[in-house]
mmCIF file of C-alpha atoms in Angstrom:
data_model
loop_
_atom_site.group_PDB
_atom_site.id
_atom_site.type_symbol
_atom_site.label_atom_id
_atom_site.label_comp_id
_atom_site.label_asym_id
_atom_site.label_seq_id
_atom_site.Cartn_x
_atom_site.Cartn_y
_atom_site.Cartn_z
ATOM 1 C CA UNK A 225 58.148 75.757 113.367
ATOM 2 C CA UNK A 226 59.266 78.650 115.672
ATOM 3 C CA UNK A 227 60.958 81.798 114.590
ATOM 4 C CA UNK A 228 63.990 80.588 116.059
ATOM 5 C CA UNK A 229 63.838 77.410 114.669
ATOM 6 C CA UNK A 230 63.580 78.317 111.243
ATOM 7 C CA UNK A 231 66.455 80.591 111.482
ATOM 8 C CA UNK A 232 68.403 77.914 112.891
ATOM 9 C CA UNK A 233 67.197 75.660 110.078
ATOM 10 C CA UNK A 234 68.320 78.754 107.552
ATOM 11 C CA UNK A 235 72.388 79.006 109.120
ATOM 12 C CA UNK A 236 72.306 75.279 108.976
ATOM 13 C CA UNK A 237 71.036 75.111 105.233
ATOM 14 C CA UNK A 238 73.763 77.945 104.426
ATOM 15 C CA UNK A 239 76.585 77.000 106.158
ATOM 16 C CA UNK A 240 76.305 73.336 104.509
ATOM 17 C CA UNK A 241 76.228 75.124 101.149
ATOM 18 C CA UNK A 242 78.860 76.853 101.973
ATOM 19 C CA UNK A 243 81.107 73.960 102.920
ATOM 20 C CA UNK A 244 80.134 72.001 99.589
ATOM 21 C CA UNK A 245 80.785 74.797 97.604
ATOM 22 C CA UNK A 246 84.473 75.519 99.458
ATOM 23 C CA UNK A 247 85.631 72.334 99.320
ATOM 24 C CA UNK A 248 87.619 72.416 96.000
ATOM 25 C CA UNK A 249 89.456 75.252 97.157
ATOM 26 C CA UNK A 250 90.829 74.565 100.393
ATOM 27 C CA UNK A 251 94.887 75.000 100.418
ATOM 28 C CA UNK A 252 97.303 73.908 103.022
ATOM 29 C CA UNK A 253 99.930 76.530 101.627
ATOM 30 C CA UNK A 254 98.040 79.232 104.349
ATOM 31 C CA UNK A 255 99.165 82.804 103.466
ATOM 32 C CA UNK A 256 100.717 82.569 99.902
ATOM 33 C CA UNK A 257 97.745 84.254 97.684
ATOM 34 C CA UNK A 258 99.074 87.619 96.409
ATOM 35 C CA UNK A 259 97.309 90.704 95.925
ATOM 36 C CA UNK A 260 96.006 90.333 99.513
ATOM 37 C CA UNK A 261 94.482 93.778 99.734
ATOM 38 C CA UNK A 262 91.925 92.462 98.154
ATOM 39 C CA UNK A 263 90.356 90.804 101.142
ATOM 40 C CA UNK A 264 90.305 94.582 102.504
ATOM 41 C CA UNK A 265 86.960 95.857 102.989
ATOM 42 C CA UNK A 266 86.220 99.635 103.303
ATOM 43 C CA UNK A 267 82.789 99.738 105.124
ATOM 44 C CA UNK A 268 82.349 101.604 108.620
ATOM 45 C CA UNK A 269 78.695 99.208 108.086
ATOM 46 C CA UNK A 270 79.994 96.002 107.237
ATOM 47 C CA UNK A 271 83.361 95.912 109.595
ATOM 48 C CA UNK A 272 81.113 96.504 112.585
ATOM 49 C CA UNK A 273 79.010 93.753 111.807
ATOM 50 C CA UNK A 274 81.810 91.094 111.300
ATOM 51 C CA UNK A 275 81.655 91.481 107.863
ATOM 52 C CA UNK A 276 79.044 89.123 107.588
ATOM 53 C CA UNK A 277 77.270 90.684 104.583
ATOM 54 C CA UNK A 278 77.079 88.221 102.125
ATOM 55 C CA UNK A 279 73.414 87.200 102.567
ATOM 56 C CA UNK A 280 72.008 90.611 102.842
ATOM 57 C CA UNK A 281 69.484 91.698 100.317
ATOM 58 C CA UNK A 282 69.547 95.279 100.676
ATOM 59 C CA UNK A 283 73.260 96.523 101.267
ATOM 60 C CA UNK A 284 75.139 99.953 100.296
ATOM 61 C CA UNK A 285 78.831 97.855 100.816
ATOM 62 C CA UNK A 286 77.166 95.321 97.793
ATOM 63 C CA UNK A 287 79.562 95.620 95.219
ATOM 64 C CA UNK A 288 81.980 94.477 98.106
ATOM 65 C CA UNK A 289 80.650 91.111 99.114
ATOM 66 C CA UNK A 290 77.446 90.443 97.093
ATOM 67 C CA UNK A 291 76.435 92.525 93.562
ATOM 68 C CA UNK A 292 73.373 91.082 93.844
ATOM 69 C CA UNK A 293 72.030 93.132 96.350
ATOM 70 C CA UNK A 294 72.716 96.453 94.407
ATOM 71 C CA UNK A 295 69.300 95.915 93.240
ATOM 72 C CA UNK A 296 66.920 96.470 96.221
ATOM 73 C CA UNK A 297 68.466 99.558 97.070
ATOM 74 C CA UNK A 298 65.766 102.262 97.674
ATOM 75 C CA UNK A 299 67.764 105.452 96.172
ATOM 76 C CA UNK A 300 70.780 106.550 94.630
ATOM 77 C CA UNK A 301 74.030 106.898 97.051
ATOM 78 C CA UNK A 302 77.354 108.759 96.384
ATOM 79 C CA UNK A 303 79.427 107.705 100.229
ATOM 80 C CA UNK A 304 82.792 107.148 100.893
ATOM 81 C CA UNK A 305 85.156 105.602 103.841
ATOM 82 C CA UNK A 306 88.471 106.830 105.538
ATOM 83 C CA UNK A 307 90.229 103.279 107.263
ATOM 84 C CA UNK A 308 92.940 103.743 109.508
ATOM 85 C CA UNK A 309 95.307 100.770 109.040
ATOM 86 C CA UNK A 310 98.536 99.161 111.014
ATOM 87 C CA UNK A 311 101.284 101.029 111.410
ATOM 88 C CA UNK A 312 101.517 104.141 109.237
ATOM 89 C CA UNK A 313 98.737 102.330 106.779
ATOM 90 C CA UNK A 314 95.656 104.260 105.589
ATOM 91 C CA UNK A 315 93.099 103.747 102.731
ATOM 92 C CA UNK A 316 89.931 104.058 102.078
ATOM 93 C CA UNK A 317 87.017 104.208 99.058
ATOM 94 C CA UNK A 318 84.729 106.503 96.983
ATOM 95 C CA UNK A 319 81.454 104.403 95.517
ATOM 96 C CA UNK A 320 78.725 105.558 93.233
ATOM 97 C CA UNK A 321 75.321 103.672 93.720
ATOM 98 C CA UNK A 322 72.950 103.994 90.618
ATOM 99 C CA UNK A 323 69.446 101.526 91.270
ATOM 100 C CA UNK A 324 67.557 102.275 88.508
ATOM 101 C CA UNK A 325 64.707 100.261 88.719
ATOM 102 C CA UNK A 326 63.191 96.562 90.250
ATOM 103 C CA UNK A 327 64.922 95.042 87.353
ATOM 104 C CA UNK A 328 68.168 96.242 87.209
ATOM 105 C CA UNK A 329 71.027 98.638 88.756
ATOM 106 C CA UNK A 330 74.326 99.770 88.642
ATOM 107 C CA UNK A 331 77.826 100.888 90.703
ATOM 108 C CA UNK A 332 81.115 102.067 90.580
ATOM 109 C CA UNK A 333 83.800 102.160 93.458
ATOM 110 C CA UNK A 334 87.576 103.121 93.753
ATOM 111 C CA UNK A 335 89.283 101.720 96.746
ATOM 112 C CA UNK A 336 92.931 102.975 97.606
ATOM 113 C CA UNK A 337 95.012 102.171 100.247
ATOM 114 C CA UNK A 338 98.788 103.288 101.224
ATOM 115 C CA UNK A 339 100.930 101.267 103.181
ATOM 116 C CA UNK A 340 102.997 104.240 104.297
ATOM 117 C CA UNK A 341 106.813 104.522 104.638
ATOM 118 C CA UNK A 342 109.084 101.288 105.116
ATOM 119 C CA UNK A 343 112.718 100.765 106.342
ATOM 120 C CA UNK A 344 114.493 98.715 103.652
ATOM 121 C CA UNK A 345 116.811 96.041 104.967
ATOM 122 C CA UNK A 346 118.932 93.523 102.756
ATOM 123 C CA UNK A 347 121.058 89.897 103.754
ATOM 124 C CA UNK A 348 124.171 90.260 104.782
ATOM 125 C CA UNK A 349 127.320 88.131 103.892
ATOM 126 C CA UNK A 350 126.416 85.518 106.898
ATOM 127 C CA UNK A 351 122.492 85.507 106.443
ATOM 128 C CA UNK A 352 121.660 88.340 108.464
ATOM 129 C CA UNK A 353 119.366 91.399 108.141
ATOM 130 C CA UNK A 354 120.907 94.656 108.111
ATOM 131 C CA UNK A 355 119.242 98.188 107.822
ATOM 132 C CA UNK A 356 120.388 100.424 104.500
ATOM 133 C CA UNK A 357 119.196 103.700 105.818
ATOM 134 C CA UNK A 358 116.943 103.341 102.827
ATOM 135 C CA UNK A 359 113.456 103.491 103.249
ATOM 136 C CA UNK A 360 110.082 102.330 100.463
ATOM 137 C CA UNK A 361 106.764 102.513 99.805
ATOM 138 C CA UNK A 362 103.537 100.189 98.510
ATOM 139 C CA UNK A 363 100.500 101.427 97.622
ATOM 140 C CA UNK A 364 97.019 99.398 96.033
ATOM 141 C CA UNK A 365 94.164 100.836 93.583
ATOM 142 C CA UNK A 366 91.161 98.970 93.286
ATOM 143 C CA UNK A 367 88.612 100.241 90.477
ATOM 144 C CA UNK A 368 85.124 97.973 89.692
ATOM 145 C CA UNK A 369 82.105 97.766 88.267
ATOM 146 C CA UNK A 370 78.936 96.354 88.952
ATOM 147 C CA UNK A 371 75.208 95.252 87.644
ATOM 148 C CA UNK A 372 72.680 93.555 89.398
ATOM 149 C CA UNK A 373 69.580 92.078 87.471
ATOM 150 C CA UNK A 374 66.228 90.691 88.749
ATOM 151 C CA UNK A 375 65.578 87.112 87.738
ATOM 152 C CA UNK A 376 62.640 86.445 89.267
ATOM 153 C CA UNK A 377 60.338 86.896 92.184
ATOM 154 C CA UNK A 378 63.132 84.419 94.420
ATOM 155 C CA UNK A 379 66.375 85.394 92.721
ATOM 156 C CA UNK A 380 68.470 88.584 92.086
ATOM 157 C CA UNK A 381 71.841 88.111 90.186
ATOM 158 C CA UNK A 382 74.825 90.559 90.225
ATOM 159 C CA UNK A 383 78.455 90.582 88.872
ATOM 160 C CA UNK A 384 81.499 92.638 89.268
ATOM 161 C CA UNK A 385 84.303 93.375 87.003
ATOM 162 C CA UNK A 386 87.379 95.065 88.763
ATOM 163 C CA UNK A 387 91.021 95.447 88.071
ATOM 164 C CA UNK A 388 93.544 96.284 90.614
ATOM 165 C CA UNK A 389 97.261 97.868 90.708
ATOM 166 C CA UNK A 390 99.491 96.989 93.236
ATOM 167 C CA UNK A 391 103.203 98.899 93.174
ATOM 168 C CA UNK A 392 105.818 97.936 96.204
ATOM 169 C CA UNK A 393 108.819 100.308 95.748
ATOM 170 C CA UNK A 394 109.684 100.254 92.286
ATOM 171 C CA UNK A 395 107.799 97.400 90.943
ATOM 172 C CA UNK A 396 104.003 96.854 90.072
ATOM 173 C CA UNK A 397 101.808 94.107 89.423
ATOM 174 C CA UNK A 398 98.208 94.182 87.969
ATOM 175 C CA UNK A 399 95.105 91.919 87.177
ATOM 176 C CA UNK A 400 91.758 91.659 85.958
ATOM 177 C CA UNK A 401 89.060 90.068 88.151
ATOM 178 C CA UNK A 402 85.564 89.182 88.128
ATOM 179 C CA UNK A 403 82.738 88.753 91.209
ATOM 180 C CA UNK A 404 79.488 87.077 90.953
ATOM 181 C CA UNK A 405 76.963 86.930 93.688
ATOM 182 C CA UNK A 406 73.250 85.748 93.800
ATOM 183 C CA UNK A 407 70.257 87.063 96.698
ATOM 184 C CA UNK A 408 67.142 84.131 96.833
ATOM 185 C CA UNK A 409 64.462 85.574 98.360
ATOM 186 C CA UNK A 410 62.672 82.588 100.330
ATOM 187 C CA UNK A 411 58.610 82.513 100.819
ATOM 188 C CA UNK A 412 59.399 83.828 104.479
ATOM 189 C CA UNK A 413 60.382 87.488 103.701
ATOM 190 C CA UNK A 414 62.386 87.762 107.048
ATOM 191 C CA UNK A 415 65.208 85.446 105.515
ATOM 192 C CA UNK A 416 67.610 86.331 102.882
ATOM 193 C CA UNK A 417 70.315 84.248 101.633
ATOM 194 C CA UNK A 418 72.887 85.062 99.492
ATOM 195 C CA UNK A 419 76.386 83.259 97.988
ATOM 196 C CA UNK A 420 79.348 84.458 96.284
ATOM 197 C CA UNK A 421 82.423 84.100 94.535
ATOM 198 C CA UNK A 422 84.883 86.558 94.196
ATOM 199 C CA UNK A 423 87.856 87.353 92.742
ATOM 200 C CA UNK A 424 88.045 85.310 89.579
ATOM 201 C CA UNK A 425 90.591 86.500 87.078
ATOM 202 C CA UNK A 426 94.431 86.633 85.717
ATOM 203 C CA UNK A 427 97.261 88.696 86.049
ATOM 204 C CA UNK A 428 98.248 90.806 83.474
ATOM 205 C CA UNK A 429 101.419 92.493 84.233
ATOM 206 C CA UNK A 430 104.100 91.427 86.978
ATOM 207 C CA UNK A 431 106.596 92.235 89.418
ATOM 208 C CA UNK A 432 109.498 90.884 87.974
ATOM 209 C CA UNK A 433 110.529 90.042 84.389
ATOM 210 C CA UNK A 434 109.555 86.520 84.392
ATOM 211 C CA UNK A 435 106.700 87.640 84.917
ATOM 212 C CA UNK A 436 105.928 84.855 87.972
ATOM 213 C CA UNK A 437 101.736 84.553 88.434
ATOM 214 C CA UNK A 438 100.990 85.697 91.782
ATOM 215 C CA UNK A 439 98.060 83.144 93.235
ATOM 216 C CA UNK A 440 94.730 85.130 92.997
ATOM 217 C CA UNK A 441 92.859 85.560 96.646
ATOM 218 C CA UNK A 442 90.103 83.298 95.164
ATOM 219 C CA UNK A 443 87.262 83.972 98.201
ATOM 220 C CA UNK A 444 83.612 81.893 98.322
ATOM 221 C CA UNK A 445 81.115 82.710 100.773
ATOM 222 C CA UNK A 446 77.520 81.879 101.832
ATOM 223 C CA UNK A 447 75.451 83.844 104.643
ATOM 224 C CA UNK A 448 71.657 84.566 105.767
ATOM 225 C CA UNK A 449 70.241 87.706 106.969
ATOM 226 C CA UNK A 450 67.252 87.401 109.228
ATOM 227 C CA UNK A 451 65.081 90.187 110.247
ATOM 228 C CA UNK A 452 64.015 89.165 113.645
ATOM 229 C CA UNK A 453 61.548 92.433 113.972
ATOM 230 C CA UNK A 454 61.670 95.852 112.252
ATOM 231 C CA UNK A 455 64.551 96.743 114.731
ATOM 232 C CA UNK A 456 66.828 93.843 114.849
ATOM 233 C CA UNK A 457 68.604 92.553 112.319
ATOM 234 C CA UNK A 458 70.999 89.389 112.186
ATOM 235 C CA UNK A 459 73.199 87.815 109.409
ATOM 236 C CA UNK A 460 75.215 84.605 109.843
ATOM 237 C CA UNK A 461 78.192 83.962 106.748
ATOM 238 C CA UNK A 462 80.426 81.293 106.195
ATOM 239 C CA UNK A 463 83.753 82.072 104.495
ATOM 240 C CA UNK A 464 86.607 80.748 102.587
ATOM 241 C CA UNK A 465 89.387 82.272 101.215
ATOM 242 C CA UNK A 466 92.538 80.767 99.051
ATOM 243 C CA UNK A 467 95.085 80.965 101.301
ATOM 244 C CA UNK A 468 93.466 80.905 104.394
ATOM 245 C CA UNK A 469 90.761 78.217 106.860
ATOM 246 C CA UNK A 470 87.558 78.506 107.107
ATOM 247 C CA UNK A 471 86.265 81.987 108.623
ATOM 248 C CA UNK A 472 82.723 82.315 110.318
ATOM 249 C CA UNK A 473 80.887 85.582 110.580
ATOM 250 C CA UNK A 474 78.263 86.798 112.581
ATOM 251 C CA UNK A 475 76.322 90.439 112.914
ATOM 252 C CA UNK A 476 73.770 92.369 114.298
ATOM 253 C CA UNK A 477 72.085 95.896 113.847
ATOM 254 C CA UNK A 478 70.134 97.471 116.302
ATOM 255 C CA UNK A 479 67.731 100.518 115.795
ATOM 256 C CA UNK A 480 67.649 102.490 118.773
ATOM 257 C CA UNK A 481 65.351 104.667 116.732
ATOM 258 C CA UNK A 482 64.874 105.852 113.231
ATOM 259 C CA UNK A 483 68.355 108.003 113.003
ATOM 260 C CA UNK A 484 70.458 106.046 115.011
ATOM 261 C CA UNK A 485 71.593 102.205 114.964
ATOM 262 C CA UNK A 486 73.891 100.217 117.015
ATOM 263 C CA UNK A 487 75.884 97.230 115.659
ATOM 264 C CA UNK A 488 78.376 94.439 116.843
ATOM 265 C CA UNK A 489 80.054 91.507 114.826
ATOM 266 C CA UNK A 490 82.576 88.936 115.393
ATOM 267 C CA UNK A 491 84.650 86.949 113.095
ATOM 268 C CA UNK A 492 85.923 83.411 114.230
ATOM 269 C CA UNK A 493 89.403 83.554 112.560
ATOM 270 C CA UNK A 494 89.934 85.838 115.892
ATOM 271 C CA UNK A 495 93.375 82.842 116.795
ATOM 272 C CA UNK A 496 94.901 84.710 113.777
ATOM 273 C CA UNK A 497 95.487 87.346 115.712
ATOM 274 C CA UNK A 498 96.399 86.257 119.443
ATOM 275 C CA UNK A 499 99.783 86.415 120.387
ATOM 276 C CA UNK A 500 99.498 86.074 124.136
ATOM 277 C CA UNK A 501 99.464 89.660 124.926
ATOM 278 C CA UNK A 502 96.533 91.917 127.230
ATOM 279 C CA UNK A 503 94.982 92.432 124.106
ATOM 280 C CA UNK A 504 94.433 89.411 122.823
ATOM 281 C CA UNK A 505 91.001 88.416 124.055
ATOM 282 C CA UNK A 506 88.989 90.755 121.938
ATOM 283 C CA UNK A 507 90.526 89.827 118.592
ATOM 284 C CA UNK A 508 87.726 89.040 116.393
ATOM 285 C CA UNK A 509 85.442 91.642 117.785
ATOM 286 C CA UNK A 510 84.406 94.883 116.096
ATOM 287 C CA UNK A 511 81.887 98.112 117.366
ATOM 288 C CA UNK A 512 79.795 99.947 115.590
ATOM 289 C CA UNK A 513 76.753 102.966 115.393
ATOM 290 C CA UNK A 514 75.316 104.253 112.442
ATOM 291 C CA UNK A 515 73.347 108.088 112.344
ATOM 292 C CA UNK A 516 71.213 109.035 109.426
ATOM 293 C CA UNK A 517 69.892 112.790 109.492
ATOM 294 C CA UNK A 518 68.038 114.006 106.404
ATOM 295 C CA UNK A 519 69.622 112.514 103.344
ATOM 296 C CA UNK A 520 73.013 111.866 105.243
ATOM 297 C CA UNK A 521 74.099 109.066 106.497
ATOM 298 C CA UNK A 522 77.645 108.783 108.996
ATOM 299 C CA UNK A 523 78.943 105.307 110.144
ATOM 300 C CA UNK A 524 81.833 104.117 112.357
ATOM 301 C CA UNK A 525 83.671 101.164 113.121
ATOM 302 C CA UNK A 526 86.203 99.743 115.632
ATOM 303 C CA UNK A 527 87.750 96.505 114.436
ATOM 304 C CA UNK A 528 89.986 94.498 116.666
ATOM 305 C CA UNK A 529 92.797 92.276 115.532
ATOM 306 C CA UNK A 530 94.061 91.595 119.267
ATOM 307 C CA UNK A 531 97.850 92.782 119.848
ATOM 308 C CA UNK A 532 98.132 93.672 116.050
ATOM 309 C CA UNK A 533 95.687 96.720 116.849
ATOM 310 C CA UNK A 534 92.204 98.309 116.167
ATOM 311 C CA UNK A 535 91.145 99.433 112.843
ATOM 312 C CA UNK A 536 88.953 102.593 112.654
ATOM 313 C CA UNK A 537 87.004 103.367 110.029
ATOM 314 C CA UNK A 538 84.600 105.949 109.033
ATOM 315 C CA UNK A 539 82.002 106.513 106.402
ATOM 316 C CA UNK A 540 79.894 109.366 104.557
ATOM 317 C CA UNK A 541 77.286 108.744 102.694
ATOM 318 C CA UNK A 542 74.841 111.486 100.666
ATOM 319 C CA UNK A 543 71.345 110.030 98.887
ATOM 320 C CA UNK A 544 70.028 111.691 96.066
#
């Protein structure tokens, strides 16, 4: 069987999983999940590859989309990520990255993000929206925890426990939450494969007083990484989250030489964002490079979501 063959075999094999695994979850009601910042991912890395990161076995963004792969990280990491958001948005997260040994390893992250300033508006007398003069805020705090543990010589195992805090104006919500991920490591070592589920969990304080459950952004993915040659690397993800279709995601890194790397991604939920303006054909699409220099490492990405905008983001990371 060719190379390209047997990665085509791989994306089939994953994909399919994928789709078994999704099924139970699929929902009609597109959009109603709460805590939604929760499908927010602070990588530079990852959003310039499409976020397609699930079935990568050796990832600094792990305890985002797969714990499992905290454990075949070569070094301790302290990084963190500025994202500039829509409108006045902005966010952004600190991570700690603590691999102790083959067998097992450890992390800690904070993500944050501000929504900015809002103009209040409230229903008039015949249905209408009028402006107050008033204006409000939101704002979201993410903190987790991870552990990855080796298995065996074809599986790696990781979990995540999180909680997050979510205020809009006055009121707040918060719940506890749970990720669990698995990397199999195939006889080929140019394939990895990787699922997850994340975002498990209940709420455990409300908005309101009667205290209505906010649906959990329950998310289930399933992707392959395939190192084509010791420059190019390629990973393929299928996605599904509560609340929303089926999402595919593809990336690619490029070393241009040992410091610097180049990197491209698209996601396929791209019609989310087109709303018939000049824009609107590069929704989906995100840029990337990548510059290491000693123990330093500096990443940026350029996300598009068509007429809504381009995200930026930008991350630091120090080894030790």
């Amino acid at each position: 069987m060719s190379m390209i063959s047997r990665f085509a075999f791989w994306v089939s094999l994953t994909l399919s999983l994928c789709l078994s695994a999704s099924l139970f979850s699929m929902n009609e009601d597109a959009g109603t999940t709460g805590f939604n910042t929760l499908k927010i991912s602070y990588s530079a890395r990852a959003n310039a590859m499409g976020l397609a990161q699930t079935g990568m076995a050796i990832n600094p963004d792990a305890m985002q989309f797969n714990p499992a792969a905290l454990l075949n990280l070569p070094q301790k990491a302290f990084s963190t990520t500025y994202m500039n958001y829509f409108l006045d948005a902005n966010g952004g997260n600190v991570q700690v990255l603590l691999p102790r040994d083959k067998y097992q390893a450890y992390g800690f992250y904070l993500n944050y993000l501000n929504m900015g300033s809002m103009d209040r508006t409230e229903i008039s007398s015949t249905n209408e929206l009028k402006e107050t003069g008033e204006t409000f805020g939101a704002q979201n705090i993410i903190l987790g925890f991870s552990t990855a543990r080796w298995m065996n010589q074809y599986i790696d195992l990781g979990a995540t426990a999180k909680i997050i805090y979510d205020q809009i104006d006055n009121e707040s919500a918060s719940a506890l939450l749970l990720d669990a991920g698995m990397i199999h490591h195939p006889a080929n070592e140019k394939i990895k494969v990787g699922l997850s589920i994340r975002n498990l969990g209940k709420q455990i304080s409300y908005y309101t007083s009667e205290n209505y459950h906010e649906k959990l952004p329950l998310v289930l993915a399933a992707g392959i990484a395939y190192t084509f040659n010791p420059k190019l690397l390629v990973t393929v993800e299928l996605n599904k989250a509560s609340g929303q279709d089926f999402s595919g995601r593809i990336g690619s890194e490029y070393k241009l030489d040992d410091s610097f790397d180049l990197r491209a991604g698209y996601k396929t939920n791209a019609e989310d964002w087109r709303t018939g303006g000049s824009w609107e054909w590069t929704s989906g699409i995100s840029l990337g490079a990548g510059w290491s220099w000693n123990k330093f490492q500096v990443d940026y990405s350029l996300s598009s979501y068509g007429d809504l905008g381009f995200v930026n983001q930008v991350s630091i990371a120090r080894m030790f």
